[in-house]
PDB file of C-alpha atoms in Angstrom:
ATOM      1  CA  UNK A   1      -5.966  14.983  25.707  1.00  0.00           C
ATOM      2  CA  UNK A   2      -2.378  15.233  25.411  1.00  0.00           C
ATOM      3  CA  UNK A   3      -1.198  16.615  22.476  1.00  0.00           C
ATOM      4  CA  UNK A   4       1.500  14.353  21.752  1.00  0.00           C
ATOM      5  CA  UNK A   5      -0.865  11.788  22.102  1.00  0.00           C
ATOM      6  CA  UNK A   6      -2.791  13.134  19.194  1.00  0.00           C
ATOM      7  CA  UNK A   7       0.339  13.843  17.001  1.00  0.00           C
ATOM      8  CA  UNK A   8       1.349  10.317  17.235  1.00  0.00           C
ATOM      9  CA  UNK A   9      -2.352   9.287  16.753  1.00  0.00           C
ATOM     10  CA  UNK A  10      -2.613  11.627  13.460  1.00  0.00           C
ATOM     11  CA  UNK A  11       0.667   9.880  12.478  1.00  0.00           C
ATOM     12  CA  UNK A  12      -1.141   6.447  11.909  1.00  0.00           C
ATOM     13  CA  UNK A  13      -4.559   7.774  11.010  1.00  0.00           C
ATOM     14  CA  UNK A  14      -2.872   9.924   7.975  1.00  0.00           C
ATOM     15  CA  UNK A  15      -3.118   6.687   5.714  1.00  0.00           C
ATOM     16  CA  UNK A  16      -6.534   7.790   4.960  1.00  0.00           C
ATOM     17  CA  UNK A  17      -5.490  11.582   4.056  1.00  0.00           C
ATOM     18  CA  UNK A  18      -2.463  12.131   3.488  1.00  0.00           C
ATOM     19  CA  UNK A  19       0.094   8.903   3.441  1.00  0.00           C
ATOM     20  CA  UNK A  20       3.476   9.844   3.884  1.00  0.00           C
ATOM     21  CA  UNK A  21       3.274  13.654   4.393  1.00  0.00           C
ATOM     22  CA  UNK A  22       2.123  13.501   7.898  1.00  0.00           C
ATOM     23  CA  UNK A  23       4.703  10.934   9.650  1.00  0.00           C
ATOM     24  CA  UNK A  24       7.796  12.634   7.757  1.00  0.00           C
ATOM     25  CA  UNK A  25       6.890  16.254   8.625  1.00  0.00           C
ATOM     26  CA  UNK A  26       6.350  15.337  11.956  1.00  0.00           C
ATOM     27  CA  UNK A  27       9.603  13.077  12.494  1.00  0.00           C
ATOM     28  CA  UNK A  28      11.194  16.061  11.356  1.00  0.00           C
ATOM     29  CA  UNK A  29       9.665  19.035  13.255  1.00  0.00           C
ATOM     30  CA  UNK A  30       9.442  17.613  16.437  1.00  0.00           C
ATOM     31  CA  UNK A  31      12.079  16.893  18.896  1.00  0.00           C
ATOM     32  CA  UNK A  32       9.858  14.822  21.489  1.00  0.00           C
ATOM     33  CA  UNK A  33      11.325  11.040  20.863  1.00  0.00           C
ATOM     34  CA  UNK A  34       8.296   9.271  21.600  1.00  0.00           C
ATOM     35  CA  UNK A  35       6.223  10.847  18.949  1.00  0.00           C
ATOM     36  CA  UNK A  36       9.189  10.483  16.621  1.00  0.00           C
ATOM     37  CA  UNK A  37       9.298   6.953  17.271  1.00  0.00           C
ATOM     38  CA  UNK A  38       5.402   6.818  16.361  1.00  0.00           C
ATOM     39  CA  UNK A  39       5.837   8.603  13.337  1.00  0.00           C
ATOM     40  CA  UNK A  40       8.688   6.827  12.376  1.00  0.00           C
ATOM     41  CA  UNK A  41       6.569   3.151  12.930  1.00  0.00           C
ATOM     42  CA  UNK A  42       3.533   5.098  10.813  1.00  0.00           C
ATOM     43  CA  UNK A  43       6.036   5.633   7.608  1.00  0.00           C
ATOM     44  CA  UNK A  44       7.290   2.160   7.658  1.00  0.00           C
ATOM     45  CA  UNK A  45       3.935   0.779   8.271  1.00  0.00           C
ATOM     46  CA  UNK A  46       2.737   3.452   4.960  1.00  0.00           C
ATOM     47  CA  UNK A  47       5.681   2.416   2.996  1.00  0.00           C
ATOM     48  CA  UNK A  48       4.797  -1.392   3.265  1.00  0.00           C
ATOM     49  CA  UNK A  49       1.618  -1.046   0.642  1.00  0.00           C
ATOM     50  CA  UNK A  50       3.575   1.172  -1.751  1.00  0.00           C
ATOM     51  CA  UNK A  51       6.862  -0.737  -1.740  1.00  0.00           C
ATOM     52  CA  UNK A  52       4.245  -4.315  -2.345  1.00  0.00           C
ATOM     53  CA  UNK A  53       2.872  -2.417  -5.363  1.00  0.00           C
ATOM     54  CA  UNK A  54       6.315  -1.540  -6.983  1.00  0.00           C
ATOM     55  CA  UNK A  55       7.002  -5.272  -6.512  1.00  0.00           C
ATOM     56  CA  UNK A  56       3.723  -6.414  -7.922  1.00  0.00           C
ATOM     57  CA  UNK A  57       3.917  -3.892 -11.032  1.00  0.00           C
ATOM     58  CA  UNK A  58       7.509  -5.848 -11.597  1.00  0.00           C
ATOM     59  CA  UNK A  59       5.952  -9.035 -11.540  1.00  0.00           C
ATOM     60  CA  UNK A  60       3.234  -8.188 -14.015  1.00  0.00           C
ATOM     61  CA  UNK A  61       5.368  -6.396 -16.365  1.00  0.00           C
ATOM     62  CA  UNK A  62       7.813  -9.646 -16.195  1.00  0.00           C
ATOM     63  CA  UNK A  63       5.175 -12.331 -16.188  1.00  0.00           C
ATOM     64  CA  UNK A  64       2.336 -12.899 -19.113  1.00  0.00           C
ATOM     65  CA  UNK A  65      -0.088 -14.968 -17.000  1.00  0.00           C
ATOM     66  CA  UNK A  66      -3.143 -13.576 -16.189  1.00  0.00           C
ATOM     67  CA  UNK A  67      -3.429 -15.639 -13.370  1.00  0.00           C
ATOM     68  CA  UNK A  68      -0.232 -14.903 -11.658  1.00  0.00           C
ATOM     69  CA  UNK A  69      -1.155 -11.460 -12.218  1.00  0.00           C
ATOM     70  CA  UNK A  70      -4.884 -11.386 -10.259  1.00  0.00           C
ATOM     71  CA  UNK A  71      -3.408 -13.496  -7.505  1.00  0.00           C
ATOM     72  CA  UNK A  72      -0.399 -10.957  -7.258  1.00  0.00           C
ATOM     73  CA  UNK A  73      -3.249  -8.213  -7.517  1.00  0.00           C
ATOM     74  CA  UNK A  74      -5.389  -9.882  -4.546  1.00  0.00           C
ATOM     75  CA  UNK A  75      -2.332 -10.052  -2.390  1.00  0.00           C
ATOM     76  CA  UNK A  76      -2.030  -6.599  -2.726  1.00  0.00           C
ATOM     77  CA  UNK A  77      -5.253  -5.591  -1.761  1.00  0.00           C
ATOM     78  CA  UNK A  78      -5.256  -8.055   1.197  1.00  0.00           C
ATOM     79  CA  UNK A  79      -2.008  -6.348   2.392  1.00  0.00           C
ATOM     80  CA  UNK A  80      -3.785  -2.637   2.020  1.00  0.00           C
ATOM     81  CA  UNK A  81      -6.524  -3.726   3.674  1.00  0.00           C
ATOM     82  CA  UNK A  82      -4.599  -5.417   6.658  1.00  0.00           C
ATOM     83  CA  UNK A  83      -2.508  -2.017   6.649  1.00  0.00           C
ATOM     84  CA  UNK A  84      -5.092   0.119   6.961  1.00  0.00           C
ATOM     85  CA  UNK A  85      -6.695  -1.703   9.795  1.00  0.00           C
ATOM     86  CA  UNK A  86      -3.381  -1.966  11.994  1.00  0.00           C
ATOM     87  CA  UNK A  87      -2.758   1.643  11.336  1.00  0.00           C
ATOM     88  CA  UNK A  88      -6.469   2.784  12.904  1.00  0.00           C
ATOM     89  CA  UNK A  89      -5.648   0.042  15.830  1.00  0.00           C
ATOM     90  CA  UNK A  90      -2.269   1.493  16.434  1.00  0.00           C
ATOM     91  CA  UNK A  91      -3.787   5.122  16.628  1.00  0.00           C
ATOM     92  CA  UNK A  92      -6.624   4.300  18.918  1.00  0.00           C
ATOM     93  CA  UNK A  93      -4.086   2.587  20.998  1.00  0.00           C
ATOM     94  CA  UNK A  94      -1.656   5.603  21.088  1.00  0.00           C
ATOM     95  CA  UNK A  95      -4.926   7.586  21.766  1.00  0.00           C
ATOM     96  CA  UNK A  96      -5.567   5.405  24.664  1.00  0.00           C
ATOM     97  CA  UNK A  97      -2.386   5.172  26.196  1.00  0.00           C
ATOM     98  CA  UNK A  98      -2.368   5.901  29.605  1.00  0.00           C
TER      99      UNK A  98
END
């Protein structure tokens, strides 16, 4: 198994245990452009749910409506789930690349 594939896929799989930390460290530590590109993509995919949560909190504070709060909460949960699945798929694809 190629070490650079393991490191690149670890950036995607880190959504389960270290979120932003692993892709940021890998991006700044490695000199390999291919690994850095995957670390950047993984970091952006990890930031997407976090930014949507901030947006959700702003909307929640601005509105008093319970139905809109529930709707935005469901949308945020769906986004988290989709991003998690996407990161798993990308991590597996990186491991299986030739």
